[in-house]
PDB file of C-alpha atoms and ligand atoms in Angstrom:
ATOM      1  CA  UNK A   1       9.041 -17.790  -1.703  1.00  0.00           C
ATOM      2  CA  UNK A   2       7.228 -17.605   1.690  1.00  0.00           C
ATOM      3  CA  UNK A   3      10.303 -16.670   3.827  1.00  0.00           C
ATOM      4  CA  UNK A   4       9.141 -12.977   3.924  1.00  0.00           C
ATOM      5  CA  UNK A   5       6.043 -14.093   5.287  1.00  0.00           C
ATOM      6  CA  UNK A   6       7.947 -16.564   7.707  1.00  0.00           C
ATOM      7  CA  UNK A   7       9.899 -14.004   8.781  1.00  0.00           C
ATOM      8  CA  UNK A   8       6.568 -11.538   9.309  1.00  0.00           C
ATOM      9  CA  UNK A   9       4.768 -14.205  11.662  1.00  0.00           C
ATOM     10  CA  UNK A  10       7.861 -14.346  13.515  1.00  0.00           C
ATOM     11  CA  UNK A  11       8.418 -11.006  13.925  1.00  0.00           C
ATOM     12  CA  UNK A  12       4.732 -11.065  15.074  1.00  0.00           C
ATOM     13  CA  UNK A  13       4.724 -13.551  17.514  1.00  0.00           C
ATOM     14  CA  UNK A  14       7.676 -11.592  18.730  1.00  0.00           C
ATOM     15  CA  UNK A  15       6.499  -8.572  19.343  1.00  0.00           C
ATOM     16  CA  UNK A  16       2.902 -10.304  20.954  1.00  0.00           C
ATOM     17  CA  UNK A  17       4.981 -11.995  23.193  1.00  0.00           C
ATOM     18  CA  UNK A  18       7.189  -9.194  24.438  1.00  0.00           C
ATOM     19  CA  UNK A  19       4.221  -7.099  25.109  1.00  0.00           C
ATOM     20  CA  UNK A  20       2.722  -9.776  27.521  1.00  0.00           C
ATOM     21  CA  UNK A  21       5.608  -9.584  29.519  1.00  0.00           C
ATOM     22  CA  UNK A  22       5.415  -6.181  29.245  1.00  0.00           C
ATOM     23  CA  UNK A  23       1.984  -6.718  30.483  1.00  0.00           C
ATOM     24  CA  UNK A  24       3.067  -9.100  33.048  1.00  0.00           C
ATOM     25  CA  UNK A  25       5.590  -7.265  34.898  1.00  0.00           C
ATOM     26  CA  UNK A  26       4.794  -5.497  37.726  1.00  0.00           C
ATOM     27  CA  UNK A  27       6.779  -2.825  40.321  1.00  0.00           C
ATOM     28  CA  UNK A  28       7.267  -5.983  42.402  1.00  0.00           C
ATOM     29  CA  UNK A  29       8.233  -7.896  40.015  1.00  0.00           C
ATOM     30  CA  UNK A  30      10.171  -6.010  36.996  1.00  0.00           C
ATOM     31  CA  UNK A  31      11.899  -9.412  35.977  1.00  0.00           C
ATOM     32  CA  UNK A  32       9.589 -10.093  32.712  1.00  0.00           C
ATOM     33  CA  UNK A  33      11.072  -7.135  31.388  1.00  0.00           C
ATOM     34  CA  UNK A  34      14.035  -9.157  30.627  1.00  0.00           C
ATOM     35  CA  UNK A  35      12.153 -10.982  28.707  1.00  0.00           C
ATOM     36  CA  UNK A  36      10.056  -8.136  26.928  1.00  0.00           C
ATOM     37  CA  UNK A  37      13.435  -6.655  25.793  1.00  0.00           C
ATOM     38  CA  UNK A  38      14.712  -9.940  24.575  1.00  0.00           C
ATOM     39  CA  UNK A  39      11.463 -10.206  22.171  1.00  0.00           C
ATOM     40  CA  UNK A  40      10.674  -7.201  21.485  1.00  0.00           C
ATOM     41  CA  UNK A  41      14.449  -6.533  19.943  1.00  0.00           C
ATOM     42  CA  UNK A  42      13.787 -10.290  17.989  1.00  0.00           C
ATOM     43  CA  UNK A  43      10.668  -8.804  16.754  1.00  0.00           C
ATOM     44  CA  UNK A  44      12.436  -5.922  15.546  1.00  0.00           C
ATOM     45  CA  UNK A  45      14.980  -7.700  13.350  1.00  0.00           C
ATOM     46  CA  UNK A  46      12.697 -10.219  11.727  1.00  0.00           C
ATOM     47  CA  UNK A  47      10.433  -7.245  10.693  1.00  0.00           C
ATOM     48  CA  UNK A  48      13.550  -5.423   9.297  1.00  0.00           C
ATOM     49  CA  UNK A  49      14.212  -8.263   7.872  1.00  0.00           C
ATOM     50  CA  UNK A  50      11.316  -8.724   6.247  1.00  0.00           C
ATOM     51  CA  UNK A  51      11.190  -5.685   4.493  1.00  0.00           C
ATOM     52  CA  UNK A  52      14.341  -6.489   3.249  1.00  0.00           C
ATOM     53  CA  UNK A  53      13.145  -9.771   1.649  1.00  0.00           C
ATOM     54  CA  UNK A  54      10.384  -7.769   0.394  1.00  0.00           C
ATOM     55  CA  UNK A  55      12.846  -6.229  -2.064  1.00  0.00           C
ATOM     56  CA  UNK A  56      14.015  -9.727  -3.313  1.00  0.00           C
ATOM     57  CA  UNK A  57      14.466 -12.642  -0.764  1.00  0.00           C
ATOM     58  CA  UNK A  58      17.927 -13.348  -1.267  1.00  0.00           C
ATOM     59  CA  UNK A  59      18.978 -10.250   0.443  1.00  0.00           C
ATOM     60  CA  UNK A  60      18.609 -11.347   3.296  1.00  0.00           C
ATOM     61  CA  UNK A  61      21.945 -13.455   2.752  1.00  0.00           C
ATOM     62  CA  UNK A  62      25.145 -11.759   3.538  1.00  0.00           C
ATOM     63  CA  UNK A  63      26.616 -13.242   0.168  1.00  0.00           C
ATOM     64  CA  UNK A  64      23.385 -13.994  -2.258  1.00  0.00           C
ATOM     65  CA  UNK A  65      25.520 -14.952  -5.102  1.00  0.00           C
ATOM     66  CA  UNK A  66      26.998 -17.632  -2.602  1.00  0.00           C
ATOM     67  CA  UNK A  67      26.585 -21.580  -3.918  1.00  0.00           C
ATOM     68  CA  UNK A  68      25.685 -23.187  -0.821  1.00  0.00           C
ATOM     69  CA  UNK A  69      22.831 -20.542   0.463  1.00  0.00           C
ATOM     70  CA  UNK A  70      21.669 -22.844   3.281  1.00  0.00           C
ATOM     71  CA  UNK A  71      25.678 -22.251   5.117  1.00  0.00           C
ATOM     72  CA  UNK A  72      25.235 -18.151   4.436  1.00  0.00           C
ATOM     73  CA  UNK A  73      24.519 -16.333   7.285  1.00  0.00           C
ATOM     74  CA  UNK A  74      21.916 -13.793   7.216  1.00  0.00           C
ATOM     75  CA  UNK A  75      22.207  -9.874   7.555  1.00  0.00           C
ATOM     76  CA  UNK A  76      21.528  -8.733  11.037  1.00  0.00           C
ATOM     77  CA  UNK A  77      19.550  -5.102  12.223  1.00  0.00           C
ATOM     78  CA  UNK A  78      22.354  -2.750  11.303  1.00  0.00           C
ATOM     79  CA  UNK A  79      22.584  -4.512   7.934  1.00  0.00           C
ATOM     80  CA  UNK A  80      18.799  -3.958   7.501  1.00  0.00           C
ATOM     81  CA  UNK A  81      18.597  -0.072   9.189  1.00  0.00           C
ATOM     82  CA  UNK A  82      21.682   0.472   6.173  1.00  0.00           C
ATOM     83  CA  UNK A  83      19.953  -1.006   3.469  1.00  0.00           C
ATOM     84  CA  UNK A  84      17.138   1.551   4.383  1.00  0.00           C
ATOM     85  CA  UNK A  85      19.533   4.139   4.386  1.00  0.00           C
ATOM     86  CA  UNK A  86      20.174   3.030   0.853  1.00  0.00           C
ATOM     87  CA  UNK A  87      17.214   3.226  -0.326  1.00  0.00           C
ATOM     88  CA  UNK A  88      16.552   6.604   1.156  1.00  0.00           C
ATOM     89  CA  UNK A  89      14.388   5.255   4.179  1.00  0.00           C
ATOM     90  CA  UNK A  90      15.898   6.748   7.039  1.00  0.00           C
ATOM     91  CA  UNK A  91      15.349   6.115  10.686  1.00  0.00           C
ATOM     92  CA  UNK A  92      16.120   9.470  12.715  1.00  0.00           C
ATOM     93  CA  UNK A  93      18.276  10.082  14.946  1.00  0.00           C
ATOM     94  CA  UNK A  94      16.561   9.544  17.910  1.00  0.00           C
ATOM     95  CA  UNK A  95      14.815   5.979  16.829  1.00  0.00           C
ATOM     96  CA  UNK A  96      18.752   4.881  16.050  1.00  0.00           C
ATOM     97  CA  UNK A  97      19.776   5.908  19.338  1.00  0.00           C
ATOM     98  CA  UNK A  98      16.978   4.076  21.065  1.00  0.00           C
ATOM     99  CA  UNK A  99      17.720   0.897  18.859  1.00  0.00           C
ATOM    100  CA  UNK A 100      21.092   1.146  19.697  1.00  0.00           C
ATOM    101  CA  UNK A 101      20.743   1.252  23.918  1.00  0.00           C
ATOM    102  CA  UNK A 102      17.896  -1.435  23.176  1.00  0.00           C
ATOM    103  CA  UNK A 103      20.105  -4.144  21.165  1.00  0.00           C
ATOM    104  CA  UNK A 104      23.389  -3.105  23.759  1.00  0.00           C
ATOM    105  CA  UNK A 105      20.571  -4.188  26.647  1.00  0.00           C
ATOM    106  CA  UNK A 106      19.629  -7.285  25.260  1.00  0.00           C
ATOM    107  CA  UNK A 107      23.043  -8.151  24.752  1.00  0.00           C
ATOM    108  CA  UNK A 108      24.084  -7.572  28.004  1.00  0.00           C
ATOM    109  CA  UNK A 109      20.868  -9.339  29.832  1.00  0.00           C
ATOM    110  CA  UNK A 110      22.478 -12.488  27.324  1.00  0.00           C
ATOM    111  CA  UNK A 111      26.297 -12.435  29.007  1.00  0.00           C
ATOM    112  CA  UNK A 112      24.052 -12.124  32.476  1.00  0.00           C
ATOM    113  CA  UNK A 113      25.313  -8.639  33.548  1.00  0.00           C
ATOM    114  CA  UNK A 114      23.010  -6.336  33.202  1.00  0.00           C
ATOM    115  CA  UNK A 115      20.872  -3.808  34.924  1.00  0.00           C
ATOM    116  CA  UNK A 116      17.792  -2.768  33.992  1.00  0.00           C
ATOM    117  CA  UNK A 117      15.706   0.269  34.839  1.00  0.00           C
ATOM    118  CA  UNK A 118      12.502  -0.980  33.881  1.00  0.00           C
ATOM    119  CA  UNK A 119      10.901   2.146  33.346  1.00  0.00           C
ATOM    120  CA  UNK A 120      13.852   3.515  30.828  1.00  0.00           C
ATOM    121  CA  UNK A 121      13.305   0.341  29.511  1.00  0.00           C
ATOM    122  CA  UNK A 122       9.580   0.403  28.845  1.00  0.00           C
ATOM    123  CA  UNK A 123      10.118   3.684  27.453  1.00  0.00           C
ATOM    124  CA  UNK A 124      12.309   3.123  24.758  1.00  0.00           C
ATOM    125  CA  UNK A 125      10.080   0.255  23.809  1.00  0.00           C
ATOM    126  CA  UNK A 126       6.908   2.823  24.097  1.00  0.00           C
ATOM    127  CA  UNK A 127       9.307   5.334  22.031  1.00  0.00           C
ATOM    128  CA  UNK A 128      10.017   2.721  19.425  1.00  0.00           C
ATOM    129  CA  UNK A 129       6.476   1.249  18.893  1.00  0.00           C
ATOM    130  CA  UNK A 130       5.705   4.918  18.012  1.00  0.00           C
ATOM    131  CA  UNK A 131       9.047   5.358  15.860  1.00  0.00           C
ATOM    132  CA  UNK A 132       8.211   2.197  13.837  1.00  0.00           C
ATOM    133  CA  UNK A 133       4.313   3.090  13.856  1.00  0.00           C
ATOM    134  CA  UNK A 134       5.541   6.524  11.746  1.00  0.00           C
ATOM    135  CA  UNK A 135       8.274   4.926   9.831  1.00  0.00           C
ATOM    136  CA  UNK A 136       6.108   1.417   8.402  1.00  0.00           C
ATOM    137  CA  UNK A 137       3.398   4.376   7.918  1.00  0.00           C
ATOM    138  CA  UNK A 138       5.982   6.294   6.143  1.00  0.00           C
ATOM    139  CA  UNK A 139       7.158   3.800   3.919  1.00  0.00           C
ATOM    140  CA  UNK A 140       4.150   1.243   3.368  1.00  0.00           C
ATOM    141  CA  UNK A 141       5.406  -0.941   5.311  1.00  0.00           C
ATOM    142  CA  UNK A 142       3.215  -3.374   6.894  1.00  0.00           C
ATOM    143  CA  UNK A 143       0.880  -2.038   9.612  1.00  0.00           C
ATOM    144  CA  UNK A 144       2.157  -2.502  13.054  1.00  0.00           C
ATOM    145  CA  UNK A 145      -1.194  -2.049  15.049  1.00  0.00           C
ATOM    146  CA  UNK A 146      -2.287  -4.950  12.383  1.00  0.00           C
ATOM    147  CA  UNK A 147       0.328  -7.210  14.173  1.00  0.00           C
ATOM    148  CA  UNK A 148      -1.189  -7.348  17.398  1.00  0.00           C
ATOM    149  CA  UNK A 149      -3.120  -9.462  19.372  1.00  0.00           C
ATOM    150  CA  UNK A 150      -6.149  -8.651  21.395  1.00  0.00           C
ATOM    151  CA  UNK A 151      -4.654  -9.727  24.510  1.00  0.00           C
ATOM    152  CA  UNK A 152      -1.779  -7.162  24.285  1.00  0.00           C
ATOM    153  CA  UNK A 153      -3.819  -4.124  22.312  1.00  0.00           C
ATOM    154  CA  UNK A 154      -4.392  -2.609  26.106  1.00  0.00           C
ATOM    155  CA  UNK A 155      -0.321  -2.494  26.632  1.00  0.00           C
ATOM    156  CA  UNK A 156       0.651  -1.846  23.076  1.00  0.00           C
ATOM    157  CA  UNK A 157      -1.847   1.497  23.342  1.00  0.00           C
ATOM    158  CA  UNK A 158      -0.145   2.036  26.715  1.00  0.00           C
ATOM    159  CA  UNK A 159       3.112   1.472  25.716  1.00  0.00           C
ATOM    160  CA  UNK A 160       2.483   4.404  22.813  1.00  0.00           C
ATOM    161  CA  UNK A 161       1.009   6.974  24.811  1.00  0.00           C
ATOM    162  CA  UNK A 162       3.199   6.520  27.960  1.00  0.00           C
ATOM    163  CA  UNK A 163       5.764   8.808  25.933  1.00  0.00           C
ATOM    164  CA  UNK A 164       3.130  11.206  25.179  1.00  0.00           C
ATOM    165  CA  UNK A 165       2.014  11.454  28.707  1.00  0.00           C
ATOM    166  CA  UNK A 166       5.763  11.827  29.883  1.00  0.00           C
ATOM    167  CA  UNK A 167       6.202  14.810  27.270  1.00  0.00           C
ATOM    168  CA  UNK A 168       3.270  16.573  28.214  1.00  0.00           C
ATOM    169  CA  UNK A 169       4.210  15.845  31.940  1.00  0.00           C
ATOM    170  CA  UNK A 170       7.358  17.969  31.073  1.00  0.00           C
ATOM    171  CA  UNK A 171       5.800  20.583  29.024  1.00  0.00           C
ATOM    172  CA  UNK A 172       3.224  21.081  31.735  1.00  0.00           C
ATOM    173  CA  UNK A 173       6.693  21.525  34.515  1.00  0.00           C
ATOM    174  CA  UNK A 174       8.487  23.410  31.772  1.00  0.00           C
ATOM    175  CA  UNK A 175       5.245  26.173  31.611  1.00  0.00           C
ATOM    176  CA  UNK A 176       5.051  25.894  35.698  1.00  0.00           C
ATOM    177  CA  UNK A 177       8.622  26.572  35.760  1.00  0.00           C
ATOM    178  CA  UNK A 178       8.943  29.699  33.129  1.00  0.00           C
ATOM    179  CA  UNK A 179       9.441  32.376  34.371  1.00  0.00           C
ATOM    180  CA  UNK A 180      10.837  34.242  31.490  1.00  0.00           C
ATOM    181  CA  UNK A 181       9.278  36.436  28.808  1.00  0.00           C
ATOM    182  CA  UNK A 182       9.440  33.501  26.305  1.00  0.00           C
ATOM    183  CA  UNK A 183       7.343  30.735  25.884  1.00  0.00           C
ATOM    184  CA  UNK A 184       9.033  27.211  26.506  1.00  0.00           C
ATOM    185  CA  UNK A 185      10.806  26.158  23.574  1.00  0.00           C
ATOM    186  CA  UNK A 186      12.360  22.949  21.621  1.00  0.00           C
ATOM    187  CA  UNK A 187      15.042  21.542  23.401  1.00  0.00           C
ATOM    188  CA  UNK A 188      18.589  21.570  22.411  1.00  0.00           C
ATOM    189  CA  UNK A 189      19.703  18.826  23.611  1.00  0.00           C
ATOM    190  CA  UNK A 190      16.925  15.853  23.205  1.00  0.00           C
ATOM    191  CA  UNK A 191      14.515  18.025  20.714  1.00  0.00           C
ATOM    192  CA  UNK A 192      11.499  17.783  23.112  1.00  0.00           C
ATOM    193  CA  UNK A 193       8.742  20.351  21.969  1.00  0.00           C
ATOM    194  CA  UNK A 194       7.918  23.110  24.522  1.00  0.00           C
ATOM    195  CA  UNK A 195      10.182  21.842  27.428  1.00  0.00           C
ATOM    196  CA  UNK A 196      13.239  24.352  27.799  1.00  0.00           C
ATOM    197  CA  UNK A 197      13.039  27.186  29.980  1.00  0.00           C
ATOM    198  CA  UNK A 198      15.313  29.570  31.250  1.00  0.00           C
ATOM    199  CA  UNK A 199      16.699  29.163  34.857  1.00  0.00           C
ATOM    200  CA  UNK A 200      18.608  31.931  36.423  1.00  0.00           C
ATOM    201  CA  UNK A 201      21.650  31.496  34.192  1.00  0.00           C
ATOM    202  CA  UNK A 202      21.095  28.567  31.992  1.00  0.00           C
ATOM    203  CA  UNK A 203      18.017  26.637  29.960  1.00  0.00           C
ATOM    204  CA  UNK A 204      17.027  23.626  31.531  1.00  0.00           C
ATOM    205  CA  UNK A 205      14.835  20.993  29.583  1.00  0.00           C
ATOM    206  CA  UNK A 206      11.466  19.213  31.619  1.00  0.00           C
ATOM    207  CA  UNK A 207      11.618  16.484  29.397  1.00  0.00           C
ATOM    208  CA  UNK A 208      15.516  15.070  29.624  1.00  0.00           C
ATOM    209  CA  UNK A 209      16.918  17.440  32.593  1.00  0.00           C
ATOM    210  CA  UNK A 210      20.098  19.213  30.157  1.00  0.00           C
ATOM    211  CA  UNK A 211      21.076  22.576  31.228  1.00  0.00           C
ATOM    212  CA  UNK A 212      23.089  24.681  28.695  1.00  0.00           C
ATOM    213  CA  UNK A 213      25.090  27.924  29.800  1.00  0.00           C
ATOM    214  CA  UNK A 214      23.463  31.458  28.760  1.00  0.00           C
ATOM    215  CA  UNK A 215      25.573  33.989  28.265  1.00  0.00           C
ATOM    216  CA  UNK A 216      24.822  37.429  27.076  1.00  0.00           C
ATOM    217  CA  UNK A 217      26.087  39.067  23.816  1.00  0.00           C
ATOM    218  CA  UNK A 218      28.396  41.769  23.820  1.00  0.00           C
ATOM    219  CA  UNK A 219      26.695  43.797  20.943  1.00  0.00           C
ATOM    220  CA  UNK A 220      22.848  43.109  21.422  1.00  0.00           C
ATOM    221  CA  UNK A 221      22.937  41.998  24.969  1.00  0.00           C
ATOM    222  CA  UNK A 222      20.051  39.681  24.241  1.00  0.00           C
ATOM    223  CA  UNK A 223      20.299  36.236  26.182  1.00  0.00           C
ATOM    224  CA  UNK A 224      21.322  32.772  24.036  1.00  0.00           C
ATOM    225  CA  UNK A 225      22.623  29.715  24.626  1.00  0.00           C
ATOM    226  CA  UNK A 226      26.201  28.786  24.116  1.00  0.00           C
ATOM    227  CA  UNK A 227      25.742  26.284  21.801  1.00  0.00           C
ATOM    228  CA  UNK A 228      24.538  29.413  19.758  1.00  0.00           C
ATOM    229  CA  UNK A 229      27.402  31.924  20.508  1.00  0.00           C
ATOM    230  CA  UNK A 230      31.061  32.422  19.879  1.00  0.00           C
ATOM    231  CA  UNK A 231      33.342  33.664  22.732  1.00  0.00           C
ATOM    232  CA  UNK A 232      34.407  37.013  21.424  1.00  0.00           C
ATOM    233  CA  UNK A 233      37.755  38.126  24.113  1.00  0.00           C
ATOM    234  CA  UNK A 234      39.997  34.649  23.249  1.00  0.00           C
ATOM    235  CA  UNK A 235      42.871  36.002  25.375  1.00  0.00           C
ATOM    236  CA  UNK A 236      43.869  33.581  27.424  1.00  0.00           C
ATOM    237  CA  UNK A 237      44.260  34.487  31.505  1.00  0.00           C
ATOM    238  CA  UNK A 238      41.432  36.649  31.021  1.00  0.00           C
ATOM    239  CA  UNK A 239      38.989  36.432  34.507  1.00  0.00           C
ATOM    240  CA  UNK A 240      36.027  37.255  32.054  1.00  0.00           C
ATOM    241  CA  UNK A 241      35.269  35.824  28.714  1.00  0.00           C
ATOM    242  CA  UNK A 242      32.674  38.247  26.352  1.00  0.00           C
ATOM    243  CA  UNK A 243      30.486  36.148  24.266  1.00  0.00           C
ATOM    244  CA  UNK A 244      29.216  37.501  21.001  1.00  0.00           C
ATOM    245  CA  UNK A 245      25.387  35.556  19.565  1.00  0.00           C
ATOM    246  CA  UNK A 246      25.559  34.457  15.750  1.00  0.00           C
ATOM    247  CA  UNK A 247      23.478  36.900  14.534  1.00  0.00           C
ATOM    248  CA  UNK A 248      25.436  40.081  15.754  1.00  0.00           C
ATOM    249  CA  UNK A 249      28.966  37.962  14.422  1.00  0.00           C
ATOM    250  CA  UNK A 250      26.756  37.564  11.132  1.00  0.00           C
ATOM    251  CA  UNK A 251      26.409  40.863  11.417  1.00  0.00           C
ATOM    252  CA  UNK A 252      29.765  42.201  12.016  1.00  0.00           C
ATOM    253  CA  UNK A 253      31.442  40.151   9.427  1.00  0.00           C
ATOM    254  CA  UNK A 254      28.863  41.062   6.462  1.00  0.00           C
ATOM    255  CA  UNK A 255      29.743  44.962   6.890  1.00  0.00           C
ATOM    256  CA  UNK A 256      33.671  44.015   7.257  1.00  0.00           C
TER     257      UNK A 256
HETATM  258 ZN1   ZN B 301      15.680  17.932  26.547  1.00  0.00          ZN
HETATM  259 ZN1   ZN B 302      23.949  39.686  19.599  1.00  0.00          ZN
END
């Protein structure tokens, strides 16, 4: 059957296309980025899809066992993204998220009432093309950087790094910033390498602007997030609440 290969030129023309109006758009004129998210999340479910026929064409039907295959309809992306959850291909956390605020976009730019920040927009595509770049890597899956065509190899390389270059743009802020003993560290909120610092009170991340309370432990009175700590005085109407880290509790309960 050539439908997995149908549905790979597709996907390619997609993705070629939604980087020239990537390419096209300008601060002036963001408007083809309407049109870059529209193909760029098409390109994204006939690839999916693809690699789903890859495993036996049918399966792209929503009922393969079905008599009258040409009235089935055909799985869509979260039927594809599950059935690589099946087989123990997993997208993380972060690429979901992206695909999710990406396919909510399109579909609102199709009932007419969106807004678009271009440059979150271009992002998350940049982010993607890098999460499906590691993931087709990953998994053997066709080679993305294959798919394109010279006229849109200068954006798609753009598009790539511009994530890098925002990263290090934090880490370098996140370093300016630090004033603490302690180097910059992973974020706790978006996972960002190097881009959470301590500021007066609290850790603020460079890269996605989170701040998270610090409190300091009763026993060890060393500095930690909340996210890390338990509050230690529960009484309630109490002015000031003590907060103990996880490693002192850890502690104290082991020698109970
Ligand atoms: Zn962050
Ligand atoms: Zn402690």
């Amino acid at each position: 059957m050539t439908q997995s290969l149908d549905l790979l030129e597709n996907a390619s023309d997609s993705l070629n296309e939604a980087l020239r109006r990537v390419g096209d758009a300008t601060h002036l004129n963001p408007r083809p980025y309407k049109f870059a998210v529209l193909h760029f999340t098409h390109a994204i479910e006939l690839l999916f899809k693809h690699h789903v026929a890859q495993a036996h064409p049918l399966l792209i039907y929503r009922n393969p066992f079905s008599k009258n295959l040409a009235k089935e309809s055909t799985i869509g992306l979260w039927d594809a993204v599950q059935f690589f959850k099946n087989e123990q291909r997993e997208l993380t956390e972060e690429t979901l998220a992206d695909l999710r605020w990406i396919k909510d976009l399109r579909n609102n730019i199709e009932h007419f009432k969106f807004e678009m920040d271009p440059l979150a927009a271009r992002l998350a595509i940049g982010r993607l093309i890098r999460a499906l770049n590691e993931f087709h890597e990953e998994n053997d899956f066709t080679d993305l950087a294959g798919l394109i065509e010279r006229d849109c190899r200068a954006t798609y390389e753009k598009l790539a790094d511009e994530y890098k270059q925002r990263l290090f743009e934090a880490q370098r802020s996140a370093e300016l910033a630090n004033s603490g003993r302690d180097d910059p560290q992973t974020c706790l909120s978006c996972g960002s390498p190097k881009t959470m610092v301590a500021a007066g009170n609290k850790l603020k991340c460079h890269f996605c602007n989170d701040e998270l309370a610090l409190h300091e432990c009763v026993r060890c009175t060393e500095r930690y997030p909340e996210v890390l700590m338990r509050v230690w005085n529960d009484d309630n109407g109490r002015a000031h609440r003590d907060w103990i880290c996880d490693f002192c509790y850890d502690h104290i309960i082991d020698h109970d």
